[in-house]
Amino acid sequence: MQDSVKPDGITPSQTVGPFFKYGLTPTGEYAWNDAFTNSTLTPDVSGDRIRIEGRVFDGDGVAVPDAMLEIWQADVQGRFADPQDKRALPNASFRGFARCGTDKDGNYSFETIKPGAVPDPAGKPQAPHILVAVFARGMLRHLYTRIYFNDEAGNAADPVLALVPADRRATLTAVREASKPVYRLDLYLQGDNETVFFDV
Amino acid sequence: MTFIYPIGSNTAHPLPLSPDYKSSIKRAPNKPLIPMPHTLSELTGPVYGHETVREGDNDLTRQHAGEPLGERIIVHGHVRDEDGRGVPNSLVEIWQANSCGRYVHVRDQHPAPLDPNFTGAGRTVSDASGYYRFVTIKPGAYPWGNHHNAWRPAHIHLSVFGYSFVTRLVTQMYFPNDPLFPFDPIFNSVPDEKARARMVSSFDLENTQPEWALCYRFDIVLRGKDATPMENH
C-alpha cells in the first residue's frame, strides 16, 4: 500500500457517454448482471409504496433515450441506511438507493416508498424528498436535483424549496395521480421548463 | 471522522456547457445551479457489502469461454479523499470498448469486430485501505461523429461512490502519452491542465507481471476533507 500523499485536487468528471447500458443498467439485455435495479423495495420495508415515473427531455424538447437517474432517500422515519446517520435504526434491509436508465422514449420509473421528513442542519424538518443524480451522454458532469411530492403540506416550510424561485418549484414537485400511488415528474435538462439543479 | 465537501473542489470538473463537445449544447442547463447547504440527505450515501460484487467480477478477461483478444492489462490504484486517505468499501464499476475500439452496446455502429469473449464490464469494492484492482484488455481508440475525423483516445469508464451522495463520480481513465489528447473535446472539457492530468493513468513497471500483463496505476480522488484537520502534524 502506498502512503497517502495529499492530492492536488479531485478527479474530474467525464460524461457517462452513450454506451453505459451494458455496464450500469444491463437489465437482462447484455451478458452482465445488474448491481442495482430501479426499486428500493425490500420484502420487509415499511411505509407507503409508491411509483415515481416521468420522462427526460433536452433543450429542444426531444426525449433523452440515454440518460441514467440515481435516487437516494431516507426511510419512512426519515433515517438513512448509512452509519454516518447517527440516528440510524436497523430498519431491516432497506437501503434507499436505486438506478434507472431511460428507454427510447426517455421514460424512467422507480418503485420505492414515500420517505419521512429529514432534519436540515438546524434541526428543522425538511419536507419528504428524494435526491436525484442525472447522468447522460452530453452531460460532462452529473447534476443533482430533488423530488418533492405535491401532496405534502410540509413543502410550504421546506428550507431548500425556499431557496428556489417560486415559479420554478414545480420542476421539483412530483404530482400524484388521482386513483393510485403513482407520482409523475418530467425532467428538462434545458429550456423554459428547465429542472432546478442544485450546486452541492 | 466527519467529512465536509467544499463546493470549491468542484472547479476541477468540466463546465456543463462545452460547445466543442456538441452533445453538451442541448443537454446543459442554461440557468445557474442553485446553491444550498448540505443536509443529512447530501452527507450520507449508499453503503455496499460484498453481496453486490461476485468473485471474479474484477477480471474482465475471464467472463466467457475463451480469452479475449488484445493486450491484457492490470489497472489498479486507490480510491482516496481530498486529504489523501484511502476510501474503503467504495463500489467501483467500469465499462469499456474492446481492443478494437468496439463497444458491445447495440447502438455502437463502429465497423470493428466484436469479441465473443469480451463484454467489457466489471466491478469491485475497494478494500480497507481504499485499494482496488482490475484485470482487463487495453481498449482501442474509436471514431465518433462529433466533428470531421474525430477519434476518442483510448479510455476506461469508471463509476465510483465514496462516502456520500455528493462524492458520486463518473469519469474516464486515459492512458499515458495518447496522441489524441489535444484533439478530444471531452478530455479538454476539463479546463485546468493539472486536473486533466489526474484523469491519465501512469505506467507501473513495478507491478507489471512478467510474461503476463502490463500494469497501469490510477488513483481516484473523491470529494471530502476531514472537518477538523490537525494544524500541526
Tab-separated table of C-alpha atoms in Angstrom, chain A residues 1-24 26 29-36 57-60 63-68 70-72 78 80-87 95 97 99 104 118-121 126 129 131-133 135-144 146 160 163-165 168 189-200, chain B residues 7 9-10 12-16 18 21 23-49 51-52 54 57 63-64 78 80-85 91 93 95-97 103-108 119-123 129 157 159 161 163 165-172 174 186-187 189-190 194-195 198-199 217-223 225:
chain	number	residue	atom	x	y	z
A	1	MET	CA	0.000	0.000	0.000
A	2	GLN	CA	1.255	3.460	-0.842
A	3	ASP	CA	1.445	6.125	1.816
A	4	SER	CA	-1.211	8.730	1.393
A	5	VAL	CA	0.041	11.820	-0.362
A	6	LYS	CA	-2.210	14.854	-0.347
A	7	PRO	CA	-3.679	15.067	-3.862
A	8	ASP	CA	-3.673	18.393	-5.706
A	9	GLY	CA	-7.414	18.111	-6.335
A	10	ILE	CA	-10.226	15.730	-7.090
A	11	THR	CA	-10.539	13.560	-10.175
A	12	PRO	CA	-12.610	15.496	-12.728
A	13	SER	CA	-15.900	14.172	-14.032
A	14	GLN	CA	-16.357	12.952	-17.602
A	15	THR	CA	-19.576	12.100	-19.383
A	16	VAL	CA	-21.166	8.690	-18.836
A	17	GLY	CA	-21.306	8.562	-22.657
A	18	PRO	CA	-23.832	6.808	-24.896
A	19	PHE	CA	-22.781	3.213	-24.176
A	20	PHE	CA	-23.096	2.754	-20.402
A	21	LYS	CA	-26.142	0.487	-20.554
A	22	TYR	CA	-24.340	-2.860	-20.743
A	23	GLY	CA	-22.189	-1.917	-17.749
A	24	LEU	CA	-24.507	0.062	-15.455
A	26	PRO	CA	-27.963	-4.051	-18.442
A	29	GLU	CA	-30.138	-7.305	-22.329
A	30	TYR	CA	-26.401	-7.989	-22.005
A	31	ALA	CA	-24.133	-10.682	-20.577
A	32	TRP	CA	-23.688	-8.791	-17.319
A	33	ASN	CA	-25.740	-8.646	-14.140
A	34	ASP	CA	-27.255	-5.558	-12.543
A	35	ALA	CA	-25.710	-4.202	-9.372
A	36	PHE	CA	-28.891	-2.181	-8.844
A	57	PHE	CA	-36.086	15.925	-22.260
A	58	ASP	CA	-33.314	18.016	-23.808
A	59	GLY	CA	-33.359	21.716	-24.676
A	60	ASP	CA	-35.308	21.063	-27.892
A	63	ALA	CA	-36.736	12.795	-25.318
A	64	VAL	CA	-33.339	11.682	-23.983
A	65	PRO	CA	-33.005	7.906	-24.531
A	66	ASP	CA	-29.556	7.595	-22.966
A	67	ALA	CA	-29.873	9.170	-19.535
A	68	MET	CA	-29.445	7.427	-16.194
A	70	GLU	CA	-29.995	7.512	-9.488
A	71	ILE	CA	-32.037	8.162	-6.353
A	72	TRP	CA	-31.054	8.324	-2.680
A	78	GLY	CA	-36.616	9.941	7.787
A	80	PHE	CA	-30.726	6.933	6.116
A	81	ALA	CA	-29.282	3.435	5.782
A	82	ASP	CA	-25.774	4.760	6.401
A	83	PRO	CA	-23.797	4.603	9.677
A	84	GLN	CA	-22.985	8.298	9.173
A	85	ASP	CA	-26.624	8.933	10.117
A	86	LYS	CA	-26.033	8.538	13.847
A	87	ARG	CA	-29.756	8.109	14.390
A	95	ARG	CA	-31.040	0.831	1.521
A	97	PHE	CA	-30.720	3.693	-3.410
A	99	ARG	CA	-30.813	3.374	-10.533
A	104	LYS	CA	-36.066	5.002	-26.183
A	118	VAL	CA	-35.222	14.552	7.270
A	119	PRO	CA	-33.823	17.308	9.509
A	120	ASP	CA	-31.932	20.235	7.982
A	121	PRO	CA	-28.604	21.376	9.552
A	126	GLN	CA	-37.340	19.193	5.580
A	129	HIS	CA	-37.860	14.433	-0.643
A	131	LEU	CA	-32.247	13.138	-4.100
A	132	VAL	CA	-31.644	12.533	-7.790
A	133	ALA	CA	-28.376	12.413	-9.736
A	135	PHE	CA	-26.269	11.358	-15.947
A	136	ALA	CA	-26.400	11.348	-19.768
A	137	ARG	CA	-24.390	11.451	-22.942
A	138	GLY	CA	-23.745	15.160	-23.446
A	139	MET	CA	-23.586	15.816	-19.691
A	140	LEU	CA	-19.915	16.206	-18.798
A	141	ARG	CA	-20.780	16.143	-15.125
A	142	HIS	CA	-23.846	14.669	-13.468
A	143	LEU	CA	-26.308	17.124	-11.950
A	144	TYR	CA	-28.245	16.970	-8.699
A	146	ARG	CA	-34.608	16.700	-5.772
A	160	VAL	CA	-34.417	24.019	0.455
A	163	LEU	CA	-34.106	28.794	-1.890
A	164	VAL	CA	-35.797	28.128	-5.240
A	165	PRO	CA	-37.734	30.906	-7.032
A	168	ARG	CA	-39.543	27.089	-10.625
A	189	LEU	CA	-32.199	19.409	-18.913
A	190	GLN	CA	-32.583	22.834	-20.544
A	191	GLY	CA	-35.211	25.312	-21.728
A	192	ASP	CA	-38.258	27.172	-20.447
A	193	ASN	CA	-39.231	24.372	-18.067
A	194	GLU	CA	-35.639	23.632	-17.089
A	195	THR	CA	-35.430	21.471	-13.982
A	196	VAL	CA	-33.830	23.128	-10.970
A	197	PHE	CA	-30.369	21.699	-10.398
A	198	PHE	CA	-28.507	22.349	-7.159
A	199	ASP	CA	-24.912	23.390	-6.635
A	200	VAL	CA	-23.933	20.936	-3.930
B	7	ILE	CA	-18.015	23.427	-3.172
B	9	SER	CA	-13.418	21.325	-5.116
B	10	ASN	CA	-15.948	21.099	-7.954
B	12	ALA	CA	-11.929	20.619	-11.233
B	13	HIS	CA	-14.978	19.402	-13.184
B	14	PRO	CA	-15.895	20.475	-16.719
B	15	LEU	CA	-18.491	23.204	-17.094
B	16	PRO	CA	-21.815	21.659	-18.154
B	18	SER	CA	-18.597	22.787	-23.513
B	21	TYR	CA	-18.494	18.662	-27.374
B	23	SER	CA	-23.860	16.765	-27.407
B	24	SER	CA	-23.499	19.174	-24.484
B	25	ILE	CA	-25.176	22.044	-26.351
B	26	LYS	CA	-28.778	20.874	-25.841
B	27	ARG	CA	-28.185	18.971	-22.635
B	28	ALA	CA	-26.514	21.554	-20.388
B	29	PRO	CA	-28.714	23.718	-18.175
B	30	ASN	CA	-28.913	27.401	-19.185
B	31	LYS	CA	-29.892	28.586	-15.724
B	32	PRO	CA	-27.351	28.769	-12.902
B	33	LEU	CA	-27.266	25.931	-10.389
B	34	ILE	CA	-28.905	26.924	-7.106
B	35	PRO	CA	-26.552	26.844	-4.097
B	36	MET	CA	-27.849	25.101	-0.979
B	37	PRO	CA	-26.384	23.895	2.315
B	38	HIS	CA	-25.573	20.203	2.634
B	39	THR	CA	-28.183	18.428	4.729
B	40	LEU	CA	-28.118	14.869	6.024
B	41	SER	CA	-29.544	13.810	2.639
B	42	GLU	CA	-26.423	15.046	0.813
B	43	LEU	CA	-23.970	13.963	3.529
B	44	THR	CA	-24.984	10.297	3.532
B	45	GLY	CA	-24.779	7.729	0.769
B	46	PRO	CA	-25.354	4.094	-0.041
B	47	VAL	CA	-23.149	1.551	1.711
B	48	TYR	CA	-22.200	-1.652	-0.082
B	49	GLY	CA	-21.453	-5.090	1.107
B	51	GLU	CA	-23.007	-9.181	-1.914
B	52	THR	CA	-23.112	-6.558	-4.681
B	54	ARG	CA	-19.264	-11.550	-7.143
B	57	ASP	CA	-16.191	-9.542	-11.267
B	63	GLN	CA	-16.175	-13.815	-18.177
B	64	HIS	CA	-16.523	-16.047	-21.240
B	78	HIS	CA	-6.567	3.688	-4.538
B	80	ARG	CA	-8.825	8.492	-1.975
B	81	ASP	CA	-10.372	11.530	-0.300
B	82	GLU	CA	-9.054	15.078	-0.745
B	83	ASP	CA	-6.688	14.612	2.207
B	84	GLY	CA	-5.174	11.565	0.512
B	85	ARG	CA	-6.647	8.924	2.801
B	91	LEU	CA	-18.021	0.404	-5.189
B	93	GLU	CA	-17.755	-0.046	-11.681
B	95	TRP	CA	-17.089	-0.402	-18.707
B	96	GLN	CA	-15.075	-0.051	-21.881
B	97	ALA	CA	-14.643	-0.843	-25.582
B	103	TYR	CA	-18.433	-1.464	-27.561
B	104	VAL	CA	-20.805	-4.372	-27.102
B	105	HIS	CA	-23.649	-1.810	-26.896
B	106	VAL	CA	-26.261	-2.407	-29.636
B	107	ARG	CA	-26.060	1.175	-30.852
B	108	ASP	CA	-22.291	1.180	-31.423
B	119	THR	CA	-18.229	-7.902	-22.683
B	120	GLY	CA	-16.226	-5.046	-21.192
B	121	ALA	CA	-17.986	-4.567	-17.839
B	122	GLY	CA	-16.628	-5.147	-14.355
B	123	ARG	CA	-16.954	-4.072	-10.750
B	129	SER	CA	-7.079	0.882	2.516
B	157	HIS	CA	-15.219	4.477	-17.989
B	159	SER	CA	-18.220	4.924	-11.747
B	161	PHE	CA	-19.455	6.138	-4.966
B	163	TYR	CA	-18.838	8.306	1.448
B	165	PHE	CA	-24.221	11.109	-2.463
B	166	VAL	CA	-22.189	14.250	-3.266
B	167	THR	CA	-18.951	12.260	-3.688
B	168	ARG	CA	-20.519	10.341	-6.586
B	169	LEU	CA	-18.167	10.367	-9.567
B	170	VAL	CA	-18.386	9.106	-13.131
B	171	THR	CA	-15.211	9.680	-15.107
B	172	GLN	CA	-12.904	8.203	-17.736
B	174	TYR	CA	-6.956	7.560	-20.053
B	186	ILE	CA	-14.313	15.542	-23.848
B	187	PHE	CA	-10.817	15.271	-22.344
B	189	SER	CA	-13.643	19.948	-21.356
B	190	VAL	CA	-11.690	19.945	-18.084
B	194	LYS	CA	-3.298	19.698	-13.798
B	195	ALA	CA	-6.839	18.430	-13.369
B	198	ARG	CA	-5.439	13.466	-12.926
B	199	MET	CA	-7.527	11.548	-15.485
B	217	ARG	CA	-1.894	2.830	-11.828
B	218	PHE	CA	-4.880	5.129	-11.446
B	219	ASP	CA	-5.778	6.845	-8.181
B	220	ILE	CA	-9.302	8.200	-7.971
B	221	VAL	CA	-9.683	11.261	-5.757
B	222	LEU	CA	-13.203	11.925	-4.469
B	223	ARG	CA	-14.562	14.967	-2.683
B	225	LYS	CA	-11.965	16.529	3.666
